[in-house]
Amino acid sequence: MKVLIIAEKPKVGQKIAFALSKDYKKKRHGRANYYELSSNDKDIVIASAAGHLYSLKEKKSSRDYPAFDIEWAPLYEIGKGKSYIKQYVNLLKKLGKETDIFIIATDYDIEGELLGYNALKYAVLGDKAINKDKIKRMRFSTLTTLDLRKAYSELSEVDYNLVEAGETRHILDWYWGINISRALTEAAKKGLKRYAVFSAGRVQTPALAILVRREREISIFKPEPYIKVYADLKVSRRKIRAEHVLGRIFDLQKAGEILNKVKGEKEGIVKSVTRKESIIPPPVPFDLGTLQSEAYKAFRLTPKQVQDIAQSLYEEGCISYPRTSSQKLPPAIGYRRIIEALGKNAKFAEASKKLLKKERLYPRQGKKDDPAHPAIFPTGQTPKKLEPRAEKIYELIAYRYLATFGDSMHRENINVKVEIKDEDFGFSASRTLERGWSEFYPYLKLEEIQLPEINEEDIFKVLKIVGDEKETLPPRRYNPASLVRELEALRLGTKATRAEIVDTLYRREYIKGVSIKVTPLGMRVIEALEKNIPKIIDEKLTKYFEEKLEKIQRGEAKKEETIEEAKEELIKTLKIFREKEESIGKSIAAGFIEKDREMKIIGKCPNCDSNLRIIRSKASGKQFIGCSNYPKCKTSFPLPQKKNVYPTDKLCSTCGLPMVSISFGRRRILSCIDMNCKSKEKYNQARQKKEIE
């Protein structure tokens, strides 16, 4: 009997081959590898896709809308730079001709199920009818030998509801994304009098609308003045600042009265001392969202970067499947075995040793669950040398896993109330009594203040009374991690797509900055849609179809009915769009021009305080940085040619000039605009050395 196992990526295919037999043979067809082995009278062949091999495309290419006539086609026919996909498709076609049993061994989630099914349906079987009796599924959450063998020995059925839900999602995303993007592009072309691509999406556009609403809240915010009254006290040999119990005092006259009343006072008397012990339980295991959030807080890595790094760690066999919503760790993963394995790494040895002394090992479980995968955990497999960012994420996951088994942390909180001439002031302090789980989790930063013995009726010397005048602050801007959390809370997108949505908004130049600011283009796109076709940005509509997709996954709704409903909704929406295309186009065009102008401002000129801008010479076509006050100010700085250059909000720590971000393929390098700055000495030396050699 001949068996064909289809893995998601080449690296995973090799891991499956090794797990099933160390005597596997590596073969090659064209430039694609595959593996052969024998087991229990079965000839097993393991081949892989390279991620999605197939995507949706329009049957007859056009720029018109609405467009609904689509089909699945190999990616090499659709996307630029995807020619390598052809070798994987050809290999699967070759191997599928004489196969008796097909096993899908792609990632077990909505995308993986569809990916594997499409590879089987279009590449392997082609025109042959699908015989469901001959198709099986390997389900696993880690790429360890143990789990892969178990998945092969316990084959299950393909989840066809998951396939239907995945296909429906792709079709809805294509309908929404392509049609609304084309409509925006055509409208803008009439306003700009030239062609420029604009994008929209079923989740992307409501996500942008969330940011625009926050931008408006900030723009209309009116700061309100207030005063905080403080007393600096001498407590034992330390100076401690106590705050008036009213906190922010918006009645400025009242604040003045308090300041006048206590002015010149030399002593304060302790009226009360309250001690309270708090018990803080261990953290719950990571799901993808909390991993992204914690990694952003600890390392300032974006959700997309974290997701990509976690995926690579999973493919190396170091961690479990990362695209999970679960915060639960089942006993079947082998709690003690993993802790013992982690203990072989010097960084985790002490924590491992302490935890293994426990008679009973059980992690704190979170509320969220995922039917497909457990929470993210280290497999115990020692990673090979990792690049610095991957090492940080791996250690974060490993330490979090260990911390979930720790004891509760005990903290003492002390609140002291001090009376100064009938006015109450207070100060507080916290300290750790028992470290518990925090001993195993170095990312937790807590204030530790050890106060001397304080009792009621103690008298403190007043060193100074101050009134600190401040203003209320506008709502905080989202950052990439908090935006992903907001999308999750609103149930917009999926755990696998939210980071990509945020990344797309940056690439389309609808947003900019780590503290996310909407560009004029992003503002105008939402304003135009909001004014003319508010349904496009309505979260309710997006959530409605998300719920329909979940119902398809549970077998409670039909793919065809959902697609037809979405199609009808879109036809009505696009009809209104056509009627208002001209006014929408003018608004978007104005935003595009304003965005272009804003995105080229680098910072302030060091010589005249005008703006430095990215300029492209009409005569030579070369780009450089020049002063907007030219010709009065002739300050300029050269730029690399044929590279995309982006402004940043950072200044060079060496010379104080603005820094720019320069694209080198997929990488971006942060650079001072002055090529002669001392911060570039190492770079220039390396470049000169290379030129000499």
XYZ file of C-alpha atoms in Angstrom:
693
model
C 0.000 0.000 0.000
C 1.302 3.433 -0.960
C 0.770 6.389 1.375
C 1.377 10.074 0.599
C 1.762 12.472 3.539
C 1.444 16.169 2.679
C 3.264 18.507 5.092
C 2.894 22.289 5.183
C 6.554 23.195 4.634
C 9.739 21.317 3.626
C 11.296 21.535 7.115
C 8.156 19.980 8.639
C 8.172 17.220 6.009
C 11.682 16.211 7.016
C 10.742 16.175 10.713
C 7.815 13.856 9.986
C 10.088 11.544 7.969
C 12.648 11.400 10.796
C 9.920 10.727 13.376
C 8.503 7.788 11.409
C 11.841 6.192 10.491
C 15.481 7.131 10.918
C 16.143 5.060 7.783
C 14.187 7.401 5.514
C 15.631 8.242 2.098
C 15.815 11.789 0.814
C 14.814 12.148 -2.840
C 14.600 15.108 -5.189
C 12.304 16.076 -8.047
C 13.459 19.230 -9.765
C 14.387 21.483 -6.855
C 11.839 20.051 -4.407
C 12.803 17.420 -1.835
C 10.655 14.535 -0.682
C 11.220 11.506 1.564
C 10.576 7.782 1.242
C 10.373 5.118 3.943
C 8.685 1.797 4.717
C 6.602 0.963 7.787
C 4.235 -1.964 8.507
C 4.005 -3.096 4.856
C 3.349 0.476 3.729
C 5.477 2.495 1.338
C 5.288 6.024 2.689
C 6.189 9.147 0.750
C 6.353 12.516 2.503
C 6.201 15.683 0.405
C 5.389 19.224 1.337
C 3.692 22.338 0.171
C 5.429 25.684 0.702
C 2.613 27.301 2.632
C -0.448 27.976 0.475
C 0.064 26.626 -3.057
C -3.285 27.941 -4.294
C -5.099 31.235 -4.022
C -8.145 32.903 -5.515
C -7.972 34.843 -8.750
C -10.426 36.403 -11.161
C -11.157 34.162 -14.129
C -10.965 37.081 -16.545
C -8.620 39.804 -15.339
C -10.007 43.341 -15.139
C -10.000 46.476 -13.019
C -13.765 46.752 -12.999
C -16.053 46.173 -10.053
C -18.070 44.389 -8.794
C -16.126 41.213 -9.571
C -17.284 37.796 -8.335
C -16.194 35.342 -11.048
C -13.213 33.727 -9.308
C -11.401 30.388 -9.138
C -8.607 28.664 -7.251
C -5.302 28.829 -9.130
C -1.667 28.008 -8.298
C 0.153 30.939 -6.729
C 2.832 30.957 -9.434
C 0.120 32.099 -11.883
C -0.970 34.936 -9.588
C 1.814 36.467 -7.512
C 5.127 37.941 -8.569
C 8.124 36.127 -7.140
C 6.117 32.919 -6.625
C 7.630 30.882 -9.489
C 9.261 28.512 -6.960
C 5.748 27.256 -6.048
C 5.569 25.410 -9.377
C 8.156 22.817 -8.320
C 6.070 21.848 -5.262
C 2.880 21.583 -7.320
C 4.638 19.435 -9.955
C 6.079 17.150 -7.274
C 2.678 16.554 -5.677
C 1.153 15.850 -9.103
C 3.850 13.265 -9.783
C 3.583 11.545 -6.401
C -0.195 11.422 -6.363
C -0.592 9.231 -9.438
C -0.122 5.842 -7.733
C -1.154 6.564 -4.162
C -3.719 4.558 -2.177
C -4.011 6.672 1.001
C -3.529 10.431 1.369
C -2.674 11.978 4.728
C -2.899 15.730 5.309
C -0.280 16.759 7.876
C -0.477 20.537 7.659
C -0.963 22.836 10.684
C -4.229 21.987 12.389
C -6.218 25.202 12.121
C -8.574 26.798 9.609
C -5.746 27.861 7.269
C -3.813 24.614 7.550
C -6.893 22.488 6.871
C -7.707 24.487 3.729
C -4.061 24.577 2.615
C -3.708 20.796 2.823
C -7.091 20.116 1.259
C -6.411 22.444 -1.704
C -2.968 20.887 -2.271
C -4.634 17.468 -2.366
C -7.638 18.541 -4.435
C -5.882 20.582 -7.125
C -2.257 19.388 -7.229
C -2.439 15.705 -6.255
C -5.838 14.640 -7.572
C -6.399 17.163 -10.355
C -9.439 15.938 -12.281
C -9.952 12.843 -10.104
C -12.925 12.751 -7.772
C -12.195 12.985 -4.054
C -12.739 9.718 -2.210
C -13.066 10.743 1.450
C -12.415 7.164 2.596
C -8.853 7.461 1.268
C -8.084 10.787 2.985
C -6.857 10.936 6.582
C -5.533 13.611 8.912
C -2.503 13.865 11.214
C -3.186 16.270 14.083
C -0.353 17.526 16.274
C 0.554 20.560 18.351
C 4.332 20.111 18.399
C 6.880 18.821 15.909
C 8.590 16.522 18.400
C 9.222 12.921 17.386
C 6.878 11.676 20.127
C 3.939 13.827 19.020
C 4.425 13.137 15.310
C 4.508 9.375 15.865
C 1.402 9.602 18.012
C -0.380 11.688 15.326
C 0.483 9.092 12.671
C -0.674 6.176 14.808
C -3.958 7.950 15.671
C -5.084 9.229 12.278
C -8.384 11.124 12.228
C -10.771 12.384 9.585
C -10.338 15.674 7.741
C -12.511 18.383 9.287
C -14.545 19.306 6.199
C -16.479 21.959 8.126
C -13.132 23.631 8.815
C -12.275 23.405 5.105
C -15.629 24.986 4.185
C -15.128 27.765 6.737
C -11.599 28.413 5.448
C -12.732 28.551 1.834
C -15.625 30.862 2.730
C -13.272 33.193 4.615
C -10.935 33.414 1.625
C -13.810 34.104 -0.762
C -15.343 36.785 1.484
C -11.952 38.418 1.999
C -11.354 38.383 -1.770
C -14.805 39.824 -2.538
C -14.429 42.607 0.021
C -10.748 43.349 -0.458
C -10.604 43.357 -4.260
C -13.912 45.106 -4.897
C -13.598 47.880 -2.326
C -9.919 48.381 -3.205
C -10.780 48.684 -6.902
C -13.593 51.094 -6.115
C -11.267 53.280 -4.024
C -8.522 53.118 -6.665
C -10.877 54.099 -9.507
C -12.391 56.920 -7.457
C -8.960 58.256 -6.462
C -7.731 58.100 -10.062
C -10.401 60.603 -11.040
C -9.315 62.927 -8.250
C -5.544 62.496 -8.685
C -5.624 62.354 -12.496
C -3.164 59.457 -12.243
C -3.113 55.833 -11.138
C -2.310 54.889 -7.537
C -3.318 51.692 -5.744
C -5.516 51.898 -2.625
C -6.538 48.996 -0.452
C -9.424 48.074 1.806
C -10.481 44.892 3.527
C -13.300 43.200 5.386
C -11.400 43.594 8.682
C -8.707 46.078 7.630
C -11.134 48.954 7.040
C -13.041 48.651 10.359
C -9.624 48.389 12.079
C -8.577 51.672 10.465
C -11.898 53.201 11.538
C -11.079 52.334 15.185
C -7.821 54.283 14.870
C -9.557 57.226 13.191
C -12.065 57.426 16.054
C -9.181 57.565 18.533
C -7.512 60.253 16.377
C -10.682 62.341 16.554
C -10.947 61.911 20.324
C -7.408 63.234 20.605
C -7.990 66.159 18.224
C -11.115 67.450 20.029
C -9.697 66.833 23.470
C -9.527 69.962 25.590
C -7.012 69.742 28.426
C -8.327 70.677 31.836
C -5.933 72.225 34.374
C -5.587 70.741 37.831
C -3.217 70.916 40.777
C -1.755 68.162 42.892
C -0.576 69.206 46.343
C 2.447 67.371 47.755
C 4.293 67.383 51.057
C 7.910 66.218 51.192
C 8.397 64.489 54.550
C 11.470 63.290 56.374
C 10.744 59.705 57.408
C 13.635 58.352 59.443
C 16.568 59.344 57.212
C 14.613 59.264 53.957
C 12.651 61.849 52.038
C 9.190 60.627 51.076
C 6.636 62.546 49.031
C 3.060 62.406 50.344
C 0.113 63.482 48.176
C -3.009 65.320 49.345
C -5.868 62.835 49.576
C -7.982 64.807 47.083
C -5.530 63.845 44.348
C -6.159 65.920 41.229
C -7.844 69.135 42.368
C -9.707 70.762 39.481
C -11.027 73.569 41.683
C -7.892 75.712 41.441
C -9.200 78.118 44.097
C -9.624 75.182 46.500
C -6.073 74.022 45.735
C -4.785 77.512 46.471
C -6.613 77.557 49.795
C -5.034 74.223 50.791
C -1.561 75.439 49.834
C -1.984 78.647 51.830
C -3.306 76.717 54.810
C -0.369 74.298 55.070
C 2.289 76.748 53.905
C 5.119 77.044 56.405
C 4.022 74.055 58.502
C 6.999 72.175 59.963
C 5.406 68.931 61.183
C 2.870 66.282 60.206
C 1.345 63.653 62.462
C 0.583 60.063 61.425
C -3.175 59.478 61.691
C -3.297 55.893 60.423
C -1.111 53.063 59.138
C -2.827 50.335 57.102
C -1.049 47.138 56.153
C -2.586 44.718 53.694
C -1.139 41.544 52.272
C -2.060 40.674 48.690
C -1.710 37.247 47.129
C -0.900 37.250 43.406
C -1.415 33.887 41.678
C 0.928 32.673 38.917
C 0.330 33.907 35.366
C -1.700 31.798 32.935
C 0.042 30.153 29.957
C 0.451 32.105 26.735
C -2.087 32.157 23.961
C -0.917 34.008 20.826
C -2.469 37.337 21.832
C -0.917 37.448 25.313
C 2.463 36.347 23.900
C 2.351 39.207 21.385
C 1.343 41.673 24.088
C 4.028 40.546 26.570
C 6.752 40.470 23.897
C 5.875 44.004 22.832
C 6.060 45.187 26.440
C 9.358 43.389 27.108
C 11.196 43.792 23.787
C 9.155 46.249 21.654
C 8.688 43.583 18.986
C 5.576 44.060 16.854
C 2.812 41.411 16.862
C 3.746 40.419 13.293
C 7.404 39.963 14.225
C 6.446 37.874 17.272
C 4.072 35.712 15.234
C 6.722 35.049 12.559
C 9.423 34.272 15.163
C 7.081 31.960 17.107
C 6.201 30.122 13.882
C 9.899 29.555 13.136
C 10.460 28.252 16.700
C 7.538 25.856 16.208
C 9.001 24.598 12.924
C 12.318 24.005 14.709
C 10.430 21.859 17.228
C 11.262 24.184 20.161
C 7.714 25.279 21.050
C 4.152 24.117 20.459
C 1.891 25.500 17.758
C 1.686 29.278 18.373
C -1.542 30.278 16.607
C -3.764 29.205 19.463
C -6.457 30.868 21.573
C -5.945 28.470 24.483
C -4.603 29.377 27.919
C -4.712 25.781 29.133
C -1.975 23.136 29.359
C -3.220 19.511 29.425
C -1.328 16.903 31.511
C -0.739 14.883 28.323
C 2.107 17.223 27.293
C 4.188 15.851 30.215
C 4.682 18.681 32.698
C 7.583 17.107 34.603
C 9.353 15.842 31.479
C 9.429 19.367 29.968
C 10.664 20.968 33.211
C 13.424 18.345 33.452
C 14.434 19.013 29.846
C 14.484 22.788 30.410
C 16.716 22.210 33.425
C 19.525 21.124 31.082
C 19.735 24.747 29.941
C 21.779 26.809 32.426
C 19.298 29.699 32.249
C 16.424 27.563 33.509
C 18.390 25.112 35.688
C 17.711 26.795 39.046
C 13.986 27.233 38.377
C 13.715 23.651 37.138
C 15.499 22.300 40.213
C 13.152 24.139 42.594
C 9.975 23.138 40.754
C 10.955 19.475 40.511
C 11.071 19.292 44.310
C 7.278 19.697 44.331
C 5.315 16.514 44.886
C 2.536 17.735 42.605
C 3.117 19.761 39.467
C 0.082 21.511 38.067
C 0.070 24.807 36.130
C -2.357 27.641 36.641
C -4.907 27.396 33.831
C -6.515 30.367 32.084
C -10.138 30.779 31.014
C -9.632 30.753 27.241
C -9.695 27.460 25.368
C -9.067 26.274 21.814
C -10.423 22.946 20.560
C -7.447 22.447 18.226
C -4.374 23.279 20.303
C -3.236 23.829 23.904
C -1.556 27.015 25.135
C 1.951 27.785 23.871
C 4.647 25.838 25.715
C 8.317 24.863 25.216
C 8.663 21.271 24.054
C 11.847 20.730 26.069
C 13.821 20.203 22.867
C 17.020 22.252 23.145
C 17.074 24.846 20.375
C 20.072 25.195 18.115
C 21.803 28.561 18.044
C 19.041 31.144 17.691
C 19.279 34.664 16.359
C 18.900 37.247 19.179
C 15.198 38.033 18.723
C 14.229 34.362 18.454
C 16.243 33.628 21.595
C 14.329 36.344 23.465
C 10.949 34.941 22.425
C 11.985 31.365 23.239
C 13.180 32.382 26.708
C 9.991 34.380 27.317
C 7.880 31.295 26.494
C 10.077 28.987 28.600
C 10.097 31.282 31.636
C 6.323 31.772 31.342
C 5.813 28.008 31.273
C 7.919 27.577 34.417
C 6.166 30.472 36.164
C 2.737 28.868 35.706
C 3.861 26.067 38.086
C 5.133 28.457 40.755
C 3.564 29.338 44.090
C 1.543 32.498 44.565
C 3.505 35.662 45.261
C 2.830 37.519 48.515
C 3.105 41.304 48.601
C 2.619 43.756 51.459
C 1.002 47.125 50.723
C 1.327 49.868 53.334
C -0.778 53.043 53.269
C 0.103 55.878 55.638
C -2.152 58.898 56.274
C -0.462 62.033 57.614
C -2.299 65.114 58.888
C -0.738 68.550 58.308
C -2.817 71.333 59.863
C -6.121 69.434 59.439
C -5.310 68.500 55.812
C -4.816 64.809 55.025
C -1.875 63.588 52.954
C -0.954 60.026 52.166
C 1.843 57.850 50.835
C 2.153 54.164 50.182
C 4.783 51.525 49.646
C 4.867 47.921 48.487
C 7.315 45.118 49.028
C 7.501 41.435 48.248
C 7.200 39.057 51.195
C 7.373 35.793 49.226
C 8.617 35.832 45.640
C 6.729 32.714 44.578
C 6.381 32.405 40.802
C 8.060 35.793 40.149
C 11.359 34.094 40.983
C 10.991 32.232 37.673
C 9.791 35.173 35.571
C 12.419 37.918 35.098
C 10.109 40.145 33.011
C 8.039 41.267 35.983
C 9.084 44.707 37.235
C 7.806 45.622 40.693
C 8.536 48.532 42.974
C 10.225 47.438 46.179
C 10.123 50.017 48.987
C 11.199 49.082 52.499
C 9.803 51.570 55.015
C 11.051 51.986 58.577
C 8.689 51.093 61.437
C 5.835 53.643 61.368
C 3.135 53.958 64.036
C 0.148 56.193 64.671
C 0.985 59.531 66.347
C 4.519 59.492 64.903
C 5.617 62.981 63.900
C 7.417 63.659 60.605
C 9.312 66.774 59.697
C 7.803 68.647 56.693
C 10.643 69.574 54.327
C 8.572 71.286 51.644
C 5.001 71.830 50.422
C 4.531 72.068 46.651
C 1.646 72.574 44.251
C 2.222 70.781 40.937
C 0.186 72.347 38.120
C -0.717 69.929 35.322
C -3.299 69.352 32.600
C -5.352 66.283 31.802
C -3.973 64.227 28.917
C -5.840 63.091 25.803
C -6.676 59.384 25.284
C -3.558 57.319 24.618
C -2.821 56.283 21.065
C -2.848 52.602 20.237
C 0.425 50.794 19.678
C 0.616 47.657 17.479
C 0.133 45.313 20.454
C -2.775 47.216 22.015
C -4.485 47.447 18.596
C -4.240 43.654 18.195
C -5.757 43.302 21.692
C -8.584 45.663 20.707
C -9.313 43.676 17.530
C -9.382 40.498 19.614
C -11.755 42.076 22.150
C -14.065 43.171 19.318
C -13.756 39.742 17.635
C -12.489 41.284 14.413
C -10.201 39.026 12.385
C -8.600 35.853 13.714
C -5.628 35.095 15.954
C -3.621 34.361 12.803
C -4.639 37.460 10.782
C -4.762 40.380 13.253
C -1.025 41.059 13.241
C -0.993 40.954 9.430
C -3.879 43.455 9.312
C -1.933 45.948 11.450
C 1.149 45.394 9.288
C -0.908 46.058 6.138
C -2.162 49.381 7.512
C 1.473 50.454 7.931
C 2.467 49.263 4.448
C -0.425 51.135 2.855
C 0.725 54.270 4.713
C -2.680 54.662 6.369
C -0.903 54.770 9.739
C 2.580 55.559 11.018
C 4.658 55.493 14.199
C 4.941 53.082 17.121
C 2.414 55.231 18.957
C 0.006 54.866 16.051
C -1.007 58.033 14.261
C -3.378 57.951 11.302
C -1.953 59.666 8.221
C -4.043 62.204 6.254
C -4.687 59.460 3.693
C -6.060 57.073 6.330
C -8.248 59.851 7.735
C -9.645 60.788 4.314
C -10.376 57.186 3.323
C -12.464 56.621 6.453
C -14.111 60.062 6.226
C -15.137 59.405 2.618
C -16.520 55.941 3.378
C -18.172 57.096 6.596
C -19.956 59.951 4.818
C -21.055 57.983 1.761
C -21.088 54.247 2.592
C -20.880 53.792 6.384
C -21.610 50.049 6.150
C -18.115 49.384 4.783
C -16.509 50.484 8.040
C -19.174 49.057 10.327
C -17.768 46.581 12.847
C -21.212 44.994 13.215
C -21.237 43.816 9.608
C -17.741 42.329 9.932
C -18.661 40.608 13.200
C -21.874 39.285 11.666
C -19.938 37.444 8.960
C -17.295 36.302 11.484
C -20.126 34.634 13.412
C -21.383 33.042 10.185
C -17.911 31.617 9.563
C -17.866 30.152 13.072
C -21.262 28.574 12.412
C -19.948 26.985 9.197
C -17.053 25.597 11.240
C -19.572 24.042 13.661
C -21.747 22.732 10.830
C -24.578 25.148 11.653
C -24.445 27.244 8.449
C -23.778 26.628 4.761
C -20.881 27.960 2.713
C -22.971 28.767 -0.379
C -25.646 30.669 1.546
C -23.065 32.774 3.405
C -21.194 33.638 0.202
C -24.423 34.598 -1.561
C -25.500 36.786 1.363
C -22.118 38.570 1.382
C -22.291 39.015 -2.385
C -25.738 40.635 -2.227
C -24.595 42.949 0.553
C -21.566 43.984 -1.458
C -23.557 44.591 -4.656
C -25.831 47.030 -2.785
C -22.818 48.760 -1.233
C -20.919 49.115 -4.518
C -23.978 50.513 -6.277
C -24.031 53.375 -3.766
C -20.260 53.752 -4.189
C -20.567 54.246 -7.960
C -23.170 56.941 -7.469
C -20.833 58.846 -5.128
C -17.543 57.938 -6.774
C -16.586 61.507 -7.704
C -16.924 63.018 -4.227
C -15.197 59.988 -2.660
C -12.357 60.325 -5.179
C -11.794 64.023 -4.406
C -11.575 63.340 -0.691
C -9.144 60.418 -1.070
C -6.984 62.304 -3.585
C -6.656 65.249 -1.179
C -5.621 62.875 1.597
C -3.090 61.138 -0.670
C -1.399 64.449 -1.578
C -1.377 65.579 2.068
C -0.015 62.207 3.208
C 2.717 62.304 0.562
C 3.776 65.728 1.768
C 3.715 64.714 5.436
C 5.506 61.381 4.952
C 8.463 63.176 3.337
C 9.156 65.456 6.323
C 12.241 64.153 8.137
C 12.535 66.685 10.945
C 13.789 70.185 11.711
C 16.662 71.787 9.789
C 19.647 72.309 12.126
C 20.477 75.661 10.522
C 17.175 77.510 10.078
C 14.503 75.487 11.951
C 12.463 74.892 8.775
C 11.515 71.331 7.785
C 13.951 68.874 6.249
C 12.243 66.896 3.497
C 12.968 63.980 1.180
C 13.344 65.533 -2.258
C 13.792 63.956 -5.667
C 15.700 66.112 -8.153
C 13.761 66.751 -11.358
C 17.048 67.096 -13.260
C 18.914 63.978 -12.089
C 16.118 61.878 -10.577
C 18.257 61.357 -7.446
C 16.787 61.547 -3.954
C 18.305 63.533 -1.111
C 17.277 65.400 2.041
C 16.983 69.157 1.655
C 15.624 72.156 3.547
C 12.136 73.396 2.671
C 13.534 76.948 3.038
C 15.670 76.557 -0.101
C 17.207 78.671 -1.664
C 17.595 80.796 1.487
C 18.883 77.709 3.303
C 20.955 75.232 1.292
C 21.313 72.536 3.973
C 21.214 69.055 2.394
C 22.174 65.441 3.110
C 22.692 62.612 0.573
C 20.547 59.465 0.596
C 21.091 55.961 -0.822
C 19.540 55.669 -4.261
C 16.981 52.994 -5.194
C 16.129 52.477 -1.512
C 12.908 53.406 0.259
C 13.558 55.943 3.011
C 11.074 56.616 5.822
C 10.968 59.313 8.523
C 11.160 58.313 12.177
C 10.583 60.201 15.421
C 14.104 59.374 16.638
C 17.123 61.674 16.935
C 20.742 60.519 16.673
C 22.204 60.095 20.162
C 25.631 61.145 18.796
C 24.877 64.346 16.873
C 21.200 65.090 17.558
C 20.139 65.108 13.893
C 17.002 63.238 12.732
C 17.266 59.535 11.939
C 15.628 57.755 9.013
C 14.641 54.143 8.363
C 16.129 52.731 5.145
C 14.726 49.605 3.478
C 17.176 46.866 2.491
C 14.934 44.115 1.154
C 12.778 42.970 4.074
C 15.067 44.605 6.637
C 15.031 48.222 7.718
C 18.124 49.972 9.063
C 17.920 52.969 11.374
C 20.431 55.590 10.246
C 21.509 59.153 11.081
C 20.997 61.430 8.048
C 24.588 62.738 8.318
C 26.900 60.329 6.491
C 29.872 61.835 8.385
C 28.358 61.332 11.848
C 30.619 59.422 14.252
C 27.776 56.934 14.766
C 28.553 55.648 11.236
C 32.272 55.045 11.780
C 31.965 51.250 12.113
C 29.683 51.068 9.066
C 31.991 53.247 6.956
C 35.085 51.264 8.016
C 33.386 47.990 7.074
C 32.292 49.424 3.730
C 35.780 50.760 2.937
C 37.335 47.419 3.882
C 34.950 45.603 1.545
C 35.740 48.023 -1.305
C 39.515 47.537 -0.800
C 39.213 43.755 -0.768
